[in-house]
Short mmCIF file of C-alpha atoms in Angstrom, two decimals:
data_model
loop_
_atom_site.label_atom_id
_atom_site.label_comp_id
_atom_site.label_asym_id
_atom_site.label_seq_id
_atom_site.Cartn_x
_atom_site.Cartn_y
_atom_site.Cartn_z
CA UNK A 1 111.87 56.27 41.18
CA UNK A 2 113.37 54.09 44.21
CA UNK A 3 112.89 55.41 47.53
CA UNK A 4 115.47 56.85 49.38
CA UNK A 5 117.81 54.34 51.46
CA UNK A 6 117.05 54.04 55.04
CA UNK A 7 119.64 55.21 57.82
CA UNK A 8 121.67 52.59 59.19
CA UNK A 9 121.04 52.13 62.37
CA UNK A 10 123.45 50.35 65.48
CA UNK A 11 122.65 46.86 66.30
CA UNK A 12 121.32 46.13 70.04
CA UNK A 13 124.64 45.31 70.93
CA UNK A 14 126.90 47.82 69.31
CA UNK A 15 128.68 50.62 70.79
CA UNK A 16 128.06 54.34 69.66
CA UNK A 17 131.38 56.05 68.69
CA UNK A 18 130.19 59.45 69.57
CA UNK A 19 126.87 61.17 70.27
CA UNK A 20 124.92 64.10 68.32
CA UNK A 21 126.25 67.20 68.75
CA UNK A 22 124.27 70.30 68.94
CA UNK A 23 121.15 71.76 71.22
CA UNK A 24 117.74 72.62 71.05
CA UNK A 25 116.61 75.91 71.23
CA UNK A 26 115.66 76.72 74.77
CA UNK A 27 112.02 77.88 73.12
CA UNK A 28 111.50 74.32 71.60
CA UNK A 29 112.40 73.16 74.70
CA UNK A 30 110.07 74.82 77.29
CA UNK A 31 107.22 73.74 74.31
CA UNK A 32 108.06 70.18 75.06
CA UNK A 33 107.63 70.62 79.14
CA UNK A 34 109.70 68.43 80.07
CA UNK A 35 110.34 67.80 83.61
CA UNK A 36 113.64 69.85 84.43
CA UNK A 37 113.97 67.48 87.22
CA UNK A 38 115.07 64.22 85.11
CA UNK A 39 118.07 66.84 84.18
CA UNK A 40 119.11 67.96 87.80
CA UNK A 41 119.66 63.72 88.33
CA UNK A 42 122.67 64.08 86.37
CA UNK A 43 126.02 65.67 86.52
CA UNK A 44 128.04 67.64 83.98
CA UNK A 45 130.77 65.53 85.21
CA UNK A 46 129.15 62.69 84.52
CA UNK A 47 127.74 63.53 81.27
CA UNK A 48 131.62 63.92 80.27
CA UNK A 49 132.28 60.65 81.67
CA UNK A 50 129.52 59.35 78.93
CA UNK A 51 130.48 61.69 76.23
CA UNK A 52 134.33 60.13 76.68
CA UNK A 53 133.56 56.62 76.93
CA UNK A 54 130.66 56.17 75.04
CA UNK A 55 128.16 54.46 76.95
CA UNK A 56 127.53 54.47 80.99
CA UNK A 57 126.12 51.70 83.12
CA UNK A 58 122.41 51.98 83.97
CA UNK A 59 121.50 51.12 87.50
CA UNK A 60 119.01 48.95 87.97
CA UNK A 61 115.37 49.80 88.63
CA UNK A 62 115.60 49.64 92.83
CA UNK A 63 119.08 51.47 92.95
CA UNK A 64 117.69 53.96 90.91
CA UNK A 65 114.94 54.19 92.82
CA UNK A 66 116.80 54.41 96.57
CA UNK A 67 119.20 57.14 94.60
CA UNK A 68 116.35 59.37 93.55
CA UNK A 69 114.73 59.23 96.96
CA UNK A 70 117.87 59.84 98.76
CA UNK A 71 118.09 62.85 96.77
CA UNK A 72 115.26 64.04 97.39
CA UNK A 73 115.61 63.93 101.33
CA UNK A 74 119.44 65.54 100.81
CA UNK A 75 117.36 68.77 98.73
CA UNK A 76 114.60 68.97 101.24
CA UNK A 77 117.40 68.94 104.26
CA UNK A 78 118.96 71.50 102.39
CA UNK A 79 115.94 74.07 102.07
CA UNK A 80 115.34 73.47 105.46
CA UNK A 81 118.43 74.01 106.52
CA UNK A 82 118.87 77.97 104.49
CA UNK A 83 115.21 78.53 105.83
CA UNK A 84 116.89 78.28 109.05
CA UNK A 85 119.45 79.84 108.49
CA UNK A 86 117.37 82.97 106.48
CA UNK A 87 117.06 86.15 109.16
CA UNK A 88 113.95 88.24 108.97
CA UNK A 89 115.40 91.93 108.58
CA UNK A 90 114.83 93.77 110.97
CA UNK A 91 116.02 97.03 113.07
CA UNK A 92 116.44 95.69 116.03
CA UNK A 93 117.86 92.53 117.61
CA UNK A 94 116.23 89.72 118.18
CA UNK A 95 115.04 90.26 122.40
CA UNK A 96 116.87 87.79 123.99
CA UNK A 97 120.27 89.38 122.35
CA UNK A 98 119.12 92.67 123.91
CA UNK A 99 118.87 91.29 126.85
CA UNK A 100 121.95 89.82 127.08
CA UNK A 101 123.55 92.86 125.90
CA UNK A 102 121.58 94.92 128.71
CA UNK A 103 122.47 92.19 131.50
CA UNK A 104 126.12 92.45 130.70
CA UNK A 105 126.27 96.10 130.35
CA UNK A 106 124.43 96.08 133.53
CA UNK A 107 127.34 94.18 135.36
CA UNK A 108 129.99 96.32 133.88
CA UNK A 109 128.03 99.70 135.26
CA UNK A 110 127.70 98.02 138.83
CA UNK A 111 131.52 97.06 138.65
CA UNK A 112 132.48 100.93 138.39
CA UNK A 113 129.64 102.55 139.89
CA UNK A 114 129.17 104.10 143.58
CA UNK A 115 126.30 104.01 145.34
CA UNK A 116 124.51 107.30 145.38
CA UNK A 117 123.77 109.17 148.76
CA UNK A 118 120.37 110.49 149.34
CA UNK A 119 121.39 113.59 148.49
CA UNK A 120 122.13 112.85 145.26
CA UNK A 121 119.02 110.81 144.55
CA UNK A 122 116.93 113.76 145.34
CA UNK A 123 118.83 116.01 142.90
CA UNK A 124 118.98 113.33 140.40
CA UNK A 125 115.23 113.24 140.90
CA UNK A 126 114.48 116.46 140.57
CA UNK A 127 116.66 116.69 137.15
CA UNK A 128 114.95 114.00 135.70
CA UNK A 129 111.46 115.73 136.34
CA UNK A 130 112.84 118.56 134.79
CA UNK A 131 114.30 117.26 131.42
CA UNK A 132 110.61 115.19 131.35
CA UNK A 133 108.58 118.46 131.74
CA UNK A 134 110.82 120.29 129.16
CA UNK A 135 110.15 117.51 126.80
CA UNK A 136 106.25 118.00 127.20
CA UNK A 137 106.08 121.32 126.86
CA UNK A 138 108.15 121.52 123.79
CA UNK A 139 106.05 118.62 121.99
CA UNK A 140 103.08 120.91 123.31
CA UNK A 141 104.25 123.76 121.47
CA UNK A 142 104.94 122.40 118.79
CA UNK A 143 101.69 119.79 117.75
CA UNK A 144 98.79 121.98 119.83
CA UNK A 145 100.48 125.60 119.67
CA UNK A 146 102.27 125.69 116.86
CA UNK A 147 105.02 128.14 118.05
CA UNK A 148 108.25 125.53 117.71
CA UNK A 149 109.24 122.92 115.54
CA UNK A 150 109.72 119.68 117.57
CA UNK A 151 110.93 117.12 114.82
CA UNK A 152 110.59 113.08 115.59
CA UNK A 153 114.48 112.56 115.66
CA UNK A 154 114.38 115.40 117.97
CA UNK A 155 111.69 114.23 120.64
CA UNK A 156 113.37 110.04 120.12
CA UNK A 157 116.81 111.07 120.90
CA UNK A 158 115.17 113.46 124.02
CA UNK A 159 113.95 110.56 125.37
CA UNK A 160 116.31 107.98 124.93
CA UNK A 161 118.97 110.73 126.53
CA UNK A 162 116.94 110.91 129.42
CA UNK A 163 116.47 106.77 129.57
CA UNK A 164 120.03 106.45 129.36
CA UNK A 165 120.46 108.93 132.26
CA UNK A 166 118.13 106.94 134.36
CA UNK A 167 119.72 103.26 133.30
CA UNK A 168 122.81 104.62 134.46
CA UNK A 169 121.99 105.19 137.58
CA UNK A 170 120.75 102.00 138.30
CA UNK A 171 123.13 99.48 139.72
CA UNK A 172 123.54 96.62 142.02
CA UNK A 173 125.73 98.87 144.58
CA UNK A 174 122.39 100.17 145.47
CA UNK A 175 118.58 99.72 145.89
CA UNK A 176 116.06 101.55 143.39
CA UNK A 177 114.98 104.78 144.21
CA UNK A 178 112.34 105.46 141.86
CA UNK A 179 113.63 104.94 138.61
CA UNK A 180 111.44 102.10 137.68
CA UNK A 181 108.39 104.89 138.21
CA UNK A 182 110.54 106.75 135.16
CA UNK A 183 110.37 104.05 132.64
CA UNK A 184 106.52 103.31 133.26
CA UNK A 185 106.05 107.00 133.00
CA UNK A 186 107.72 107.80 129.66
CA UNK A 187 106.03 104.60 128.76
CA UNK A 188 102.76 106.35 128.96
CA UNK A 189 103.52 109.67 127.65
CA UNK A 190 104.61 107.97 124.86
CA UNK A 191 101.01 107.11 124.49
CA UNK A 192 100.65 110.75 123.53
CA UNK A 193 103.58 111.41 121.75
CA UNK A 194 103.44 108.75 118.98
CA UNK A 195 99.48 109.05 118.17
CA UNK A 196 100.62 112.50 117.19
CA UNK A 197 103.65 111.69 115.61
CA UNK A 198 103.67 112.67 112.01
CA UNK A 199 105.40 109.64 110.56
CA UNK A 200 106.47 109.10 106.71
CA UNK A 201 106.00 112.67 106.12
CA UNK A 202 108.07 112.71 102.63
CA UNK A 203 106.29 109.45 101.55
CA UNK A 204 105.71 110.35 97.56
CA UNK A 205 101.87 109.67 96.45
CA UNK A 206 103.37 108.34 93.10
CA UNK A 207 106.05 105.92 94.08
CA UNK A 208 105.75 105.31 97.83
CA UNK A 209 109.43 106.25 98.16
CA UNK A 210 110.30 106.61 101.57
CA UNK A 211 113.26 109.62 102.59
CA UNK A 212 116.28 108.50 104.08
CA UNK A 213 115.35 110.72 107.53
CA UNK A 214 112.14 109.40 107.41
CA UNK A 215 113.69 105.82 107.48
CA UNK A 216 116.19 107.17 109.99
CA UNK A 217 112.90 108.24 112.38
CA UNK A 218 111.71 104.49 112.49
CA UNK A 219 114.65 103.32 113.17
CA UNK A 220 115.23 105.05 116.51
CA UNK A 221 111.51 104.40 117.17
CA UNK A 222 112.27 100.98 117.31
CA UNK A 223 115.64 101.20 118.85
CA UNK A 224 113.41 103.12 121.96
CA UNK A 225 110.85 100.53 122.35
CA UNK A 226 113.48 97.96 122.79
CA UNK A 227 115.07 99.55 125.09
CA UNK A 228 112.29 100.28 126.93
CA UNK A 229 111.10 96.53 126.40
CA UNK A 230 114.51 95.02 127.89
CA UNK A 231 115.34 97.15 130.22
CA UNK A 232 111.73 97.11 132.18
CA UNK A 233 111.93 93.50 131.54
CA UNK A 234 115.67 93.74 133.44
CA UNK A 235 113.91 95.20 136.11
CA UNK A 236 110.56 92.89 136.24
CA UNK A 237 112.91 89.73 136.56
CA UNK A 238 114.99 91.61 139.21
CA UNK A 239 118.74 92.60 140.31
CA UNK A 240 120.93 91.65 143.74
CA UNK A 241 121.73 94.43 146.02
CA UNK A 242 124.74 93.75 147.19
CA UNK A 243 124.85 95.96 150.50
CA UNK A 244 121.80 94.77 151.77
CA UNK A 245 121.81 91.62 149.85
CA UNK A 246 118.02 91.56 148.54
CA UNK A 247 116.66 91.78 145.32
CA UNK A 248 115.52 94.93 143.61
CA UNK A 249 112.65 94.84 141.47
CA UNK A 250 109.56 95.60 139.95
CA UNK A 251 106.82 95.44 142.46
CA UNK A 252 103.11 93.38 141.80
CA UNK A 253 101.63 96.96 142.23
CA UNK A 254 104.24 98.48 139.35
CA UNK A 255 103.43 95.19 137.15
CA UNK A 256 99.72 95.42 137.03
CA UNK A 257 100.25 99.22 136.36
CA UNK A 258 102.30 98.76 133.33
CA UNK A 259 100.17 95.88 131.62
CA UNK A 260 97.29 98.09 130.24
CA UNK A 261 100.17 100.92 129.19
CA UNK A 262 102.09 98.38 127.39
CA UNK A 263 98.52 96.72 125.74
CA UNK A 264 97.58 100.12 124.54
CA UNK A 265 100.81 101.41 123.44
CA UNK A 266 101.58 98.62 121.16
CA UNK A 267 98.09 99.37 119.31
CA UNK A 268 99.01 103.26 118.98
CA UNK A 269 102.30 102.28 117.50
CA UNK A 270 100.46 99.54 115.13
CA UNK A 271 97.84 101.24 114.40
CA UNK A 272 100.19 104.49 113.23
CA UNK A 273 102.49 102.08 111.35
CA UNK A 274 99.76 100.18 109.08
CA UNK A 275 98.79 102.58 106.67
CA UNK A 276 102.56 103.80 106.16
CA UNK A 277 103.58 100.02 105.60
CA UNK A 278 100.48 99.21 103.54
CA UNK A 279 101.55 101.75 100.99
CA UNK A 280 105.47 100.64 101.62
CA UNK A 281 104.38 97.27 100.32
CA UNK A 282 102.53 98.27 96.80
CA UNK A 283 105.39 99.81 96.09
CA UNK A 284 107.33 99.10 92.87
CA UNK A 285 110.85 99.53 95.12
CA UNK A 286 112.50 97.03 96.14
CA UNK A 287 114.22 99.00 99.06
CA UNK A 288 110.34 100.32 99.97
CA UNK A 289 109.36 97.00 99.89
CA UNK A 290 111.95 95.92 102.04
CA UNK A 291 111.17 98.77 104.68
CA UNK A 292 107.46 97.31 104.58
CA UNK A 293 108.78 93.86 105.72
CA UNK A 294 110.78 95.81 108.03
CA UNK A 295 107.88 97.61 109.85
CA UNK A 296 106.12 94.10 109.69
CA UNK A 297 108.61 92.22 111.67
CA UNK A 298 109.05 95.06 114.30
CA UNK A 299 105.92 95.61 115.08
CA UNK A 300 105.28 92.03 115.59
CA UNK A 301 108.42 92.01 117.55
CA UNK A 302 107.15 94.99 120.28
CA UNK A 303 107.43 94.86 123.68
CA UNK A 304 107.88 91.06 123.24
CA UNK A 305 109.67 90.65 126.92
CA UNK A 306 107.14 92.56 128.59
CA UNK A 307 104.08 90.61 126.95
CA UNK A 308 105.63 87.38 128.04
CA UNK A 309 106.22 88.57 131.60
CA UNK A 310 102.70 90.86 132.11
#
C-alpha cells in the first residue's frame, strides 16, 4: 500500500489566500502557557487588517524592539496614573479639605456675627457647663448605674450639638473667651466616654455582619474627631481680631495641655476599634470587608492636624 500524499504546502514566496479558521479551546490553551502578553501586542483591528489582506509587514528586529518598550512605559504610566487617581474610602475627608471647609465657614460666621457682651459670655458659659454636666451624668447612669439607656448615637450627637454651639460662637468680631478650654475638655472626657463605649454591639459571631446603626455609630465617631481635629487645629494656627486687631489663639500653656490628651485618646479609640475591625476583615462580606478598610484608614487618619502641630 502507498503512503498517503503529503499536504501541499506554499512556497517561501507565495501568498496565503486566507487563514485557518476556528479556535482552540480556552482549556488547551491555558495547558500550553503561553505568554498572554505576545497577544495584548496586537490589535483586533489589526488582526482584520491581516485577515483582509493576507499578509502584514513585519517590523524589523529594533523597531520591534523600541515598540514593545514604548509600550511598556505607556502601561506602567497608566497604572500609575489610576493608582493615583484610586481614593482610600473613607468617612471622613481628607484633613486639609476639612480645614478648608472650617476656614471658610469660619469667615462666613464672622461676616454675620456680633460680638458678644460680657454678659452674654457669662450666660453662654454657664449653659455650656450645664449641657456638659447633663451629658456626664446621663452616660453615668447609664454605664455605672444602670438606671437609663444612653445609646452611642445619643451621647455623639450630644456632643457634637454642644461643639457646634461653642464653634458658633467663635468669631473674628471678638477675642476668645474660653471656648478653646471647651474643646480640650470634651477632648478628655471623651477619654472616658469611648473606653466604655459598647461598639459593634449587633456584630453576628457567624458572619461578622455589621448592623446598619452600628455602621451609622462609627460614622459620627469619626465625623466628631474631625471636627474636633480641625477645629482645635483652627484655633492652634490662630484667627485676627478685628477690634483689637491681634490674633486669637491657642496659648503654649493650652498646647502642651492638649498633647498627652490627644496621644492617649487616639490609643483608646485604636485600641477599641482593633478587635471590631479584625473580625470586619475575616469576614466573607464584601461590604464588612469594606467597613474593615474603612476603620483602617480612619484611624490612621486621627487627629492628623493636631499630631502635626503638637
Amino acid at each position: 500500500m502507498s503512503a498517503p500524499p503529503s499536504p501541499p504546502h506554499p512556497l517561501p514566496n507565495e501568498e496565503i489566500d486566507h487563514l485557518p479558521e476556528g479556535q482552540l479551546p480556552g482549556a488547551t490553551i491555558d495547558d500550553l502557557e503561553l505568554n498572554p502578553d505576545l497577544y495584548n501586542d496586537v490589535s483586533d483591528d489589526e488582526l482584520d487588517d491581516v485577515n483582509a489582506n493576507g499578509a502584514s509587514e513585519v517590523p524589523n528586529g529594533d523597531d520591534s524592539s523600541k515598540s514593545k518598550s514604548n509600550k511598556n512605559v505607556e502601561n506602567e504610566n497608566d497604572n500609575d496614573q489610576t493608582e493615583k487617581e484610586v481614593e482610600a474610602p473613607s468617612f471622613t475627608l481628607a484633613f486639609d479639605s476639612a480645614l478648608e471647609l472650617t476656614e471658610s465657614d469660619f469667615s462666613s460666621n464672622s461676616t454675620n456675627a456680633t460680638g458678644l457682651t460680657l454678659s452674654q459670655q457669662s450666660r453662654f458659659i454657664n449653659y455650656i457647663d450645664e449641657r456638659l454636666l447633663a451629658i456626664q451624668r446621663k452616660f453615668i447612669k447609664s454605664h455605672i448605674e444602670g438606671e437609663v439607656a444612653y445609646p452611642m448615637m445619643e451621647l455623639l450627637k450630644d456632643l457634637s450639638k454642644t461643639l457646634d454651639l461653642i464653634w458658633y460662637s467663635i468669631n473674628s468680631k471678638s477675642k476668645l473667651f474660653g471656648q478653646q478650654h471647651y474643646f480640650i475638655k470634651i477632648m478628655g472626657d471623651l477619654e472616658d466616654y469611648i473606653s466604655k463605649l459598647n461598639i459593634g454591639q449587633s456584630l453576628s459571631a457567624q458572619n461578622y455582619e455589621l448592623s446598619n446603626e452600628d455602621e451609622a455609630d462609627l460614622m459620627e465617631l469619626f465625623f466628631m474627631l474631625q471636627n474636633l481635629d480641625v477645629r482645635l487645629s483652627f484655633l492652634f494656627d490662630g484667627f485676627k481680631e478685628e477690634s483689637g486687631n491681634t490674633i486669637q489663639k491657642l496659648s503654649g500653656t493650652e498646647a502642651v495641655r492638649l498633647g498627652p490628651i490627644v496621644s492617649r485618646l487616639r490609643v483608646i479609640v485604636v485600641d477599641k476599634l482593633e478587635s471590631l475591625r479584625s473580625k470586619l476583615a475575616q469576614s466573607s462580606s464584601n461590604s464588612s470587608r469594606h467597613i474593615s478598610n474603612i476603620l483602617d484608614v480612619e484611624t490612621g487618619k486621627l487627629f492628623e492636624g493636631l499630631s502635626q502641630r503638637i
